[in-house]
PDB file of C-alpha atoms in Angstrom:
ATOM      1  CA  MET A 299      -7.294 119.514 -51.448  1.00 58.00           C
ATOM      2  CA  PRO A 300      -5.494 116.124 -50.542  1.00 64.00           C
ATOM      3  CA  LEU A 301      -7.441 113.040 -52.190  1.00 67.00           C
ATOM      4  CA  PRO A 302      -8.265 110.141 -49.371  1.00 72.00           C
ATOM      5  CA  LEU A 303      -6.130 107.129 -49.484  1.00 78.00           C
ATOM      6  CA  LEU A 304      -7.724 104.760 -52.202  1.00 76.00           C
ATOM      7  CA  ALA A 305      -9.272 101.864 -51.035  1.00 77.00           C
ATOM      8  CA  TYR A 306      -7.538  98.498 -51.250  1.00 74.00           C
ATOM      9  CA  LYS A 307      -8.273  94.825 -50.191  1.00 73.00           C
ATOM     10  CA  PRO A 308      -5.415  93.613 -47.608  1.00 74.00           C
ATOM     11  CA  LEU A 309      -5.088  90.310 -49.087  1.00 68.00           C
ATOM     12  CA  SER A 310      -4.185  87.150 -47.243  1.00 61.00           C
ATOM     13  CA  GLN A 311      -0.320  87.489 -48.016  1.00 65.00           C
ATOM     14  CA  ASN A 312       2.224  85.051 -46.072  1.00 59.00           C
ATOM     15  CA  GLN A 313       2.624  87.793 -43.378  1.00 61.00           C
ATOM     16  CA  ARG A 314      -0.839  87.935 -42.538  1.00 58.00           C
ATOM     17  CA  VAL A 315      -1.147  84.241 -41.540  1.00 58.00           C
ATOM     18  CA  ASN A 316       0.426  82.500 -38.159  1.00 60.00           C
ATOM     19  CA  GLY A 317       3.115  80.534 -38.762  1.00 55.00           C
ATOM     20  CA  PHE A 318       4.021  77.548 -36.958  1.00 50.00           C
ATOM     21  CA  GLU A 319       7.825  76.822 -38.416  1.00 53.00           C
ATOM     22  CA  VAL A 320      10.692  75.825 -36.374  1.00 49.00           C
ATOM     23  CA  ALA A 321      13.422  79.232 -35.772  1.00 51.00           C
ATOM     24  CA  GLY A 322      16.243  78.988 -38.010  1.00 51.00           C
ATOM     25  CA  ASP A 323      18.132  81.434 -40.469  1.00 50.00           C
ATOM     26  CA  GLU A 324      14.899  82.006 -42.445  1.00 57.00           C
ATOM     27  CA  GLN A 325      13.151  83.827 -39.488  1.00 66.00           C
ATOM     28  CA  PRO A 326      14.526  87.311 -38.939  1.00 71.00           C
ATOM     29  CA  ARG A 327      16.382  88.604 -36.101  1.00 80.00           C
ATOM     30  CA  ILE A 328      14.273  91.312 -33.980  1.00 86.00           C
ATOM     31  CA  PHE A 329      15.872  94.161 -32.733  1.00 88.00           C
ATOM     32  CA  SER A 330      14.282  95.851 -30.284  1.00 90.00           C
ATOM     33  CA  THR A 331      14.974  99.010 -27.720  1.00 89.00           C
ATOM     34  CA  ASP A 332      13.061  97.032 -24.837  1.00 88.00           C
ATOM     35  CA  SER A 333      15.909  94.185 -24.246  1.00 80.00           C
ATOM     36  CA  LEU A 334      19.061  96.423 -24.904  1.00 75.00           C
ATOM     37  CA  LEU A 335      21.643  95.556 -22.322  1.00 68.00           C
ATOM     38  CA  SER A 336      24.555  97.347 -23.720  1.00 83.00           C
ATOM     39  CA  SER A 337      25.915  99.989 -26.372  1.00 83.00           C
ATOM     40  CA  VAL A 338      27.566  96.976 -28.526  1.00 87.00           C
ATOM     41  CA  GLU A 339      23.743  95.847 -28.771  1.00 89.00           C
ATOM     42  CA  LEU A 340      22.395  99.530 -29.948  1.00 91.00           C
ATOM     43  CA  ASP A 341      25.279  99.432 -32.522  1.00 90.00           C
ATOM     44  CA  PHE A 342      24.073  96.143 -34.150  1.00 90.00           C
ATOM     45  CA  LEU A 343      20.169  97.625 -33.640  1.00 92.00           C
ATOM     46  CA  ILE A 344      21.221 100.855 -35.534  1.00 92.00           C
ATOM     47  CA  ALA A 345      23.159  98.503 -37.961  1.00 90.00           C
ATOM     48  CA  ALA A 346      20.046  96.766 -38.725  1.00 90.00           C
ATOM     49  CA  ALA A 347      18.013  99.977 -39.178  1.00 92.00           C
ATOM     50  CA  TYR A 348      20.456 101.200 -41.859  1.00 91.00           C
ATOM     51  CA  ARG A 349      19.996  97.518 -43.274  1.00 88.00           C
ATOM     52  CA  GLN A 350      16.368  97.520 -43.525  1.00 89.00           C
ATOM     53  CA  ILE A 351      15.990 101.382 -45.040  1.00 90.00           C
ATOM     54  CA  TYR A 352      18.867 102.054 -46.678  1.00 87.00           C
ATOM     55  CA  ASN A 353      19.518  98.656 -48.412  1.00 78.00           C
ATOM     56  CA  GLU A 354      22.707  96.820 -48.391  1.00 65.00           C
ATOM     57  CA  GLN A 355      23.762  98.872 -51.724  1.00 59.00           C
ATOM     58  CA  GLN A 356      23.654 101.739 -49.943  1.00 60.00           C
ATOM     59  CA  MET A 357      25.411 101.420 -46.841  1.00 67.00           C
ATOM     60  CA  LEU A 358      28.441 103.555 -46.753  1.00 72.00           C
ATOM     61  CA  GLU A 359      29.894 105.531 -44.593  1.00 78.00           C
ATOM     62  CA  ASN A 360      28.777 108.971 -46.327  1.00 79.00           C
ATOM     63  CA  HIS A 361      25.201 108.260 -45.809  1.00 83.00           C
ATOM     64  CA  ARG A 362      25.282 107.613 -42.214  1.00 87.00           C
ATOM     65  CA  GLN A 363      23.064 110.144 -40.071  1.00 91.00           C
ATOM     66  CA  VAL A 364      25.273 110.915 -37.191  1.00 91.00           C
ATOM     67  CA  THR A 365      22.845 113.458 -35.851  1.00 93.00           C
ATOM     68  CA  LEU A 366      19.957 110.797 -35.708  1.00 94.00           C
ATOM     69  CA  GLU A 367      22.470 108.192 -34.326  1.00 92.00           C
ATOM     70  CA  SER A 368      23.079 110.476 -31.290  1.00 93.00           C
ATOM     71  CA  GLN A 369      19.570 111.484 -30.532  1.00 94.00           C
ATOM     72  CA  LEU A 370      18.465 107.578 -30.938  1.00 94.00           C
ATOM     73  CA  ARG A 371      21.620 106.748 -28.162  1.00 91.00           C
ATOM     74  CA  SER A 372      20.514 109.779 -25.961  1.00 90.00           C
ATOM     75  CA  GLY A 373      16.608 108.752 -25.781  1.00 90.00           C
ATOM     76  CA  GLN A 374      15.681 111.920 -27.531  1.00 94.00           C
ATOM     77  CA  ILE A 375      14.230 110.132 -30.439  1.00 94.00           C
ATOM     78  CA  THR A 376      12.706 106.459 -30.661  1.00 95.00           C
ATOM     79  CA  VAL A 377      13.256 103.504 -32.713  1.00 95.00           C
ATOM     80  CA  ARG A 378      10.336 104.832 -34.858  1.00 96.00           C
ATOM     81  CA  GLY A 379      11.455 108.382 -35.186  1.00 96.00           C
ATOM     82  CA  PHE A 380      14.789 107.200 -36.077  1.00 97.00           C
ATOM     83  CA  ILE A 381      13.355 104.873 -38.940  1.00 96.00           C
ATOM     84  CA  ARG A 382      11.368 108.219 -40.083  1.00 97.00           C
ATOM     85  CA  GLY A 383      14.821 110.152 -40.156  1.00 96.00           C
ATOM     86  CA  LEU A 384      16.358 107.767 -42.371  1.00 95.00           C
ATOM     87  CA  ALA A 385      13.536 107.503 -44.701  1.00 94.00           C
ATOM     88  CA  LEU A 386      13.318 111.286 -44.818  1.00 95.00           C
ATOM     89  CA  SER A 387      17.067 111.780 -45.311  1.00 93.00           C
ATOM     90  CA  ASP A 388      18.770 113.092 -48.388  1.00 92.00           C
ATOM     91  CA  SER A 389      20.821 110.032 -49.082  1.00 89.00           C
ATOM     92  CA  PHE A 390      17.574 108.104 -49.223  1.00 90.00           C
ATOM     93  CA  ARG A 391      16.045 110.658 -51.415  1.00 91.00           C
ATOM     94  CA  ARG A 392      18.749 110.934 -54.046  1.00 87.00           C
ATOM     95  CA  LEU A 393      19.309 107.177 -54.097  1.00 84.00           C
ATOM     96  CA  THR A 394      15.523 105.580 -53.824  1.00 87.00           C
ATOM     97  CA  PHE A 395      13.281 108.618 -54.712  1.00 89.00           C
ATOM     98  CA  ASP A 396      15.119 110.356 -57.611  1.00 86.00           C
ATOM     99  CA  CYS A 397      15.662 107.091 -59.513  1.00 83.00           C
ATOM    100  CA  ASN A 398      12.233 105.682 -59.651  1.00 86.00           C
ATOM    101  CA  ASN A 399       8.612 106.435 -60.257  1.00 88.00           C
ATOM    102  CA  ASN A 400       6.026 106.964 -57.403  1.00 91.00           C
ATOM    103  CA  TYR A 401       4.790 103.517 -58.004  1.00 90.00           C
ATOM    104  CA  ARG A 402       8.079 101.949 -57.603  1.00 90.00           C
ATOM    105  CA  PHE A 403       9.077 104.426 -54.630  1.00 92.00           C
ATOM    106  CA  ALA A 404       5.961 103.104 -52.788  1.00 93.00           C
ATOM    107  CA  GLU A 405       6.573  99.747 -53.331  1.00 91.00           C
ATOM    108  CA  ILE A 406      10.098  99.877 -51.915  1.00 91.00           C
ATOM    109  CA  CYS A 407       8.757 101.806 -48.780  1.00 93.00           C
ATOM    110  CA  ILE A 408       6.217  99.481 -48.355  1.00 92.00           C
ATOM    111  CA  GLN A 409       8.318  96.577 -48.453  1.00 90.00           C
ATOM    112  CA  ARG A 410      11.350  98.455 -45.866  1.00 91.00           C
ATOM    113  CA  ILE A 411       8.838 100.141 -43.618  1.00 94.00           C
ATOM    114  CA  LEU A 412       6.176  97.968 -43.305  1.00 93.00           C
ATOM    115  CA  GLY A 413       8.136  94.453 -43.888  1.00 89.00           C
ATOM    116  CA  ARG A 414       6.026  93.240 -46.530  1.00 88.00           C
ATOM    117  CA  ASN A 415       5.264  93.285 -50.062  1.00 87.00           C
ATOM    118  CA  VAL A 416       2.584  95.358 -51.659  1.00 89.00           C
ATOM    119  CA  TYR A 417      -1.074  93.388 -51.952  1.00 88.00           C
ATOM    120  CA  SER A 418      -1.979  94.473 -55.645  1.00 87.00           C
ATOM    121  CA  ASP A 419      -0.944  97.387 -58.185  1.00 89.00           C
ATOM    122  CA  ARG A 420      -4.325  99.020 -56.544  1.00 90.00           C
ATOM    123  CA  GLU A 421      -2.545  99.366 -53.217  1.00 90.00           C
ATOM    124  CA  LYS A 422       0.690 101.090 -55.617  1.00 91.00           C
ATOM    125  CA  ILE A 423      -1.500 103.468 -56.997  1.00 92.00           C
ATOM    126  CA  ALA A 424      -3.273 104.438 -53.742  1.00 92.00           C
ATOM    127  CA  TRP A 425       0.050 105.477 -52.204  1.00 92.00           C
ATOM    128  CA  SER A 426       1.485 106.794 -55.286  1.00 93.00           C
ATOM    129  CA  ILE A 427      -1.654 109.322 -55.367  1.00 92.00           C
ATOM    130  CA  VAL A 428      -0.537 110.111 -51.886  1.00 93.00           C
ATOM    131  CA  ILE A 429       3.299 110.901 -52.602  1.00 94.00           C
ATOM    132  CA  ALA A 430       1.788 112.895 -55.530  1.00 91.00           C
ATOM    133  CA  THR A 431      -0.775 115.432 -53.643  1.00 92.00           C
ATOM    134  CA  LYS A 432       0.782 115.217 -50.161  1.00 92.00           C
ATOM    135  CA  GLY A 433       4.708 114.665 -50.521  1.00 93.00           C
ATOM    136  CA  ILE A 434       7.062 112.144 -49.039  1.00 94.00           C
ATOM    137  CA  GLN A 435       7.161 113.621 -45.655  1.00 95.00           C
ATOM    138  CA  ALA A 436       3.459 112.674 -45.352  1.00 95.00           C
ATOM    139  CA  PHE A 437       3.552 109.441 -47.300  1.00 95.00           C
ATOM    140  CA  VAL A 438       6.050 108.113 -44.821  1.00 96.00           C
ATOM    141  CA  ASP A 439       4.638 109.546 -41.710  1.00 96.00           C
ATOM    142  CA  GLU A 440       1.121 107.761 -42.775  1.00 95.00           C
ATOM    143  CA  LEU A 441       2.955 104.586 -43.036  1.00 96.00           C
ATOM    144  CA  LEU A 442       4.973 104.760 -39.645  1.00 96.00           C
ATOM    145  CA  ASN A 443       1.589 105.946 -38.050  1.00 96.00           C
ATOM    146  CA  SER A 444      -0.532 103.131 -39.551  1.00 94.00           C
ATOM    147  CA  GLU A 445      -2.236 100.346 -37.452  1.00 93.00           C
ATOM    148  CA  GLU A 446      -0.101  97.873 -39.130  1.00 92.00           C
ATOM    149  CA  TYR A 447       3.086  99.509 -38.336  1.00 95.00           C
ATOM    150  CA  LEU A 448       1.941 100.239 -34.969  1.00 95.00           C
ATOM    151  CA  ASN A 449       0.856  96.964 -34.176  1.00 93.00           C
ATOM    152  CA  ASN A 450       4.077  94.838 -35.697  1.00 92.00           C
ATOM    153  CA  PHE A 451       6.954  97.277 -34.555  1.00 94.00           C
ATOM    154  CA  GLY A 452       5.456  99.749 -32.566  1.00 94.00           C
ATOM    155  CA  ASP A 453       8.179 102.708 -31.161  1.00 94.00           C
ATOM    156  CA  SER A 454      10.782 100.012 -30.546  1.00 93.00           C
ATOM    157  CA  ILE A 455      11.393  97.629 -32.845  1.00 94.00           C
ATOM    158  CA  VAL A 456      13.241  98.005 -36.106  1.00 94.00           C
ATOM    159  CA  PRO A 457      11.176  97.065 -39.059  1.00 94.00           C
ATOM    160  CA  TYR A 458      12.172  93.601 -40.983  1.00 90.00           C
ATOM    161  CA  GLN A 459      10.816  91.709 -43.419  1.00 85.00           C
ATOM    162  CA  ARG A 460       7.929  89.146 -41.911  1.00 82.00           C
ATOM    163  CA  ARG A 461       7.371  85.545 -42.716  1.00 69.00           C
ATOM    164  CA  ARG A 462      10.049  84.705 -45.547  1.00 61.00           C
ATOM    165  CA  ILE A 463       8.771  80.934 -44.947  1.00 56.00           C
ATOM    166  CA  LEU A 464       6.473  79.905 -48.115  1.00 53.00           C
ATOM    167  CA  PRO A 465       4.347  76.654 -47.953  1.00 50.00           C
ATOM    168  CA  GLN A 466       5.630  73.421 -49.619  1.00 51.00           C
ATOM    169  CA  ARG A 467       9.281  75.376 -50.373  1.00 53.00           C
ATOM    170  CA  THR A 468      12.514  74.664 -48.669  1.00 53.00           C
ATOM    171  CA  LYS A 469      13.567  78.393 -49.098  1.00 53.00           C
ATOM    172  CA  GLY A 470      12.008  81.355 -48.144  1.00 53.00           C
ATOM    173  CA  GLU A 471      11.705  84.460 -50.343  1.00 57.00           C
ATOM    174  CA  ILE A 472      14.788  86.401 -51.252  1.00 60.00           C
ATOM    175  CA  THR A 473      15.083  89.624 -48.822  1.00 63.00           C
ATOM    176  CA  PHE A 474      14.212  93.044 -49.787  1.00 63.00           C
ATOM    177  CA  ALA A 475      17.486  94.279 -48.727  1.00 58.00           C
ATOM    178  CA  HIS A 476      18.931  92.265 -51.534  1.00 59.00           C
ATOM    179  CA  MET A 477      16.698  93.650 -54.558  1.00 62.00           C
ATOM    180  CA  PRO A 478      17.250  96.562 -56.865  1.00 61.00           C
ATOM    181  CA  ARG A 479      16.934  99.836 -55.530  1.00 62.00           C
ATOM    182  CA  TYR A 480      15.585 100.938 -58.846  1.00 63.00           C
ATOM    183  CA  GLY A 481      13.534  99.581 -61.636  1.00 63.00           C
ATOM    184  CA  ALA A 482      14.105  98.196 -65.058  1.00 62.00           C
ATOM    185  CA  ASP A 483      12.965 101.855 -66.649  1.00 63.00           C
ATOM    186  CA  TYR A 484      15.616 103.671 -64.807  1.00 60.00           C
ATOM    187  CA  ARG A 485      18.329 101.058 -65.420  1.00 60.00           C
ATOM    188  CA  ASP A 486      17.411 101.022 -69.350  1.00 61.00           C
ATOM    189  CA  ARG A 487      17.828 104.937 -69.176  1.00 62.00           C
ATOM    190  CA  LEU A 488      21.283 104.660 -67.332  1.00 61.00           C
ATOM    191  CA  PRO A 489      23.666 104.813 -70.748  1.00 62.00           C
ATOM    192  CA  LYS A 490      21.947 108.162 -72.002  1.00 54.00           C
ATOM    193  CA  GLN A 491      22.404 109.661 -68.553  1.00 50.00           C
ATOM    194  CA  VAL A 492      26.127 108.556 -68.908  1.00 47.00           C
ATOM    195  CA  TYR A 493      26.506 110.508 -72.151  1.00 45.00           C
ATOM    196  CA  LYS A 494      24.855 113.624 -71.330  1.00 48.00           C
ATOM    197  CA  GLY A 495      27.553 113.906 -68.510  1.00 49.00           C
ATOM    198  CA  ASP A 496      30.954 115.821 -68.771  1.00 50.00           C
ATOM    199  CA  TRP A 497      33.403 114.542 -71.272  1.00 46.00           C
ATOM    200  CA  GLY A 498      35.683 111.853 -69.817  1.00 49.00           C
ATOM    201  CA  ALA A 499      36.511 108.520 -69.304  1.00 48.00           C
ATOM    202  CA  ALA A 500      32.513 107.586 -69.053  1.00 48.00           C
ATOM    203  CA  LYS A 501      31.535 109.179 -72.058  1.00 48.00           C
ATOM    204  CA  LEU A 502      34.069 107.858 -74.099  1.00 47.00           C
ATOM    205  CA  ASP A 503      33.091 104.379 -72.704  1.00 49.00           C
ATOM    206  CA  TYR A 504      29.636 105.108 -73.704  1.00 47.00           C
ATOM    207  CA  VAL A 505      30.588 106.623 -77.492  1.00 47.00           C
ATOM    208  CA  LEU A 506      32.487 103.060 -77.885  1.00 49.00           C
ATOM    209  CA  TRP A 507      29.484 101.654 -76.650  1.00 46.00           C
ATOM    210  CA  GLU A 508      26.966 103.083 -79.047  1.00 50.00           C
ATOM    211  CA  TRP A 509      29.421 102.747 -82.041  1.00 48.00           C
ATOM    212  CA  GLN A 510      29.923  99.012 -81.330  1.00 52.00           C
ATOM    213  CA  LYS A 511      26.133  98.825 -81.471  1.00 50.00           C
ATOM    214  CA  ASN A 512      25.515 101.086 -84.357  1.00 56.00           C
ATOM    215  CA  PRO A 513      28.450 102.072 -85.968  1.00 55.00           C
ATOM    216  CA  PRO A 514      28.328 105.313 -88.296  1.00 55.00           C
ATOM    217  CA  ALA A 515      28.253 104.537 -92.310  1.00 59.00           C
ATOM    218  CA  ILE A 516      31.325 106.339 -92.593  1.00 56.00           C
ATOM    219  CA  VAL A 517      33.252 104.134 -90.630  1.00 49.00           C
ATOM    220  CA  GLY A 518      32.159 100.984 -92.446  1.00 58.00           C
ATOM    221  CA  LYS A 519      33.447 102.815 -95.516  1.00 59.00           C
ATOM    222  CA  ILE A 520      36.782 103.345 -94.100  1.00 60.00           C
ATOM    223  CA  GLY A 521      37.049  99.704 -93.007  1.00 58.00           C
ATOM    224  CA  ALA A 522      36.113  98.410 -96.124  1.00 60.00           C
ATOM    225  CA  GLY A 523      38.933 100.677 -97.742  1.00 63.00           C
ATOM    226  CA  ILE A 524      41.128  99.294 -95.418  1.00 64.00           C
ATOM    227  CA  THR A 525      40.516  96.144 -96.095  1.00 64.00           C
ATOM    228  CA  TYR A 526      41.024  96.490-100.031  1.00 60.00           C
ATOM    229  CA  ALA A 527      44.025  97.985 -99.843  1.00 64.00           C
ATOM    230  CA  GLY A 528      45.300  95.383 -97.361  1.00 64.00           C
ATOM    231  CA  ALA A 529      44.336  92.758 -99.763  1.00 62.00           C
ATOM    232  CA  GLY A 530      46.002  94.522-102.761  1.00 66.00           C
ATOM    233  CA  PHE A 531      49.206  94.959-101.061  1.00 64.00           C
ATOM    234  CA  ILE A 532      49.392  91.454-100.011  1.00 68.00           C
ATOM    235  CA  GLY A 533      48.617  90.653-103.654  1.00 66.00           C
ATOM    236  CA  LEU A 534      51.359  92.608-105.036  1.00 67.00           C
ATOM    237  CA  LEU A 535      54.032  91.228-102.604  1.00 69.00           C
ATOM    238  CA  ILE A 536      53.011  87.532-103.840  1.00 69.00           C
ATOM    239  CA  LEU A 537      53.290  88.687-107.159  1.00 65.00           C
ATOM    240  CA  ALA A 538      56.837  90.396-106.265  1.00 67.00           C
ATOM    241  CA  VAL A 539      58.344  86.976-105.258  1.00 62.00           C
ATOM    242  CA  LEU A 540      56.710  84.816-107.720  1.00 64.00           C
ATOM    243  CA  LEU A 541      58.781  87.003-110.303  1.00 66.00           C
ATOM    244  CA  GLY A 542      61.496  86.843-108.355  1.00 64.00           C
ATOM    245  CA  LEU A 543      61.662  82.953-108.472  1.00 56.00           C
TER     246      LEU A 543
END
């Protein structure tokens, strides 16, 4: 039986407070199908959706979801349906879910789908339980069907990072699209994963890196032997020169 969503307090973060800033570069541009006039503007909307969900580090040609794009252009799905398809795509799963734990994955999805940071660790724990008990699809559906998402983006607006401006600061927060797609625990495991791969340049690089960090004892002995032999050879040359004089 699936567990109910763990209760957490919606703290008064920046995006929950009405702002009075003058419009500028720090304010996000809103892309919506309610005001599209041409196919070029629809291209910009699709690119904004990729940038928001896939992160700028993943915006590659082979990650495009051509079928979803065609359905959106023909009106078969809404922007919310397009966002759902991107979040459930194989590319997003491999590059975001497979290289993170459930806590980090929940945080990333809240940032990219709801357009804000998590309120607390309790919220991450609550949504990680949903991922573990109901699966990724149910988790994404609950975010997209939440009152928060519908009130801010509805069916026609591409999600964006809300209210980046902070009081008494000249610059806003860093955009979620520029944050790394995996956590420090996965990053620290990368060298070991390279080592487990096939023999080749990547594995050779790892072996050299390990030797530089922790050289085997035999290497030290060989190096010492070469050093002593070289010193002895140079000494003999100097002696021969002196005898020749």
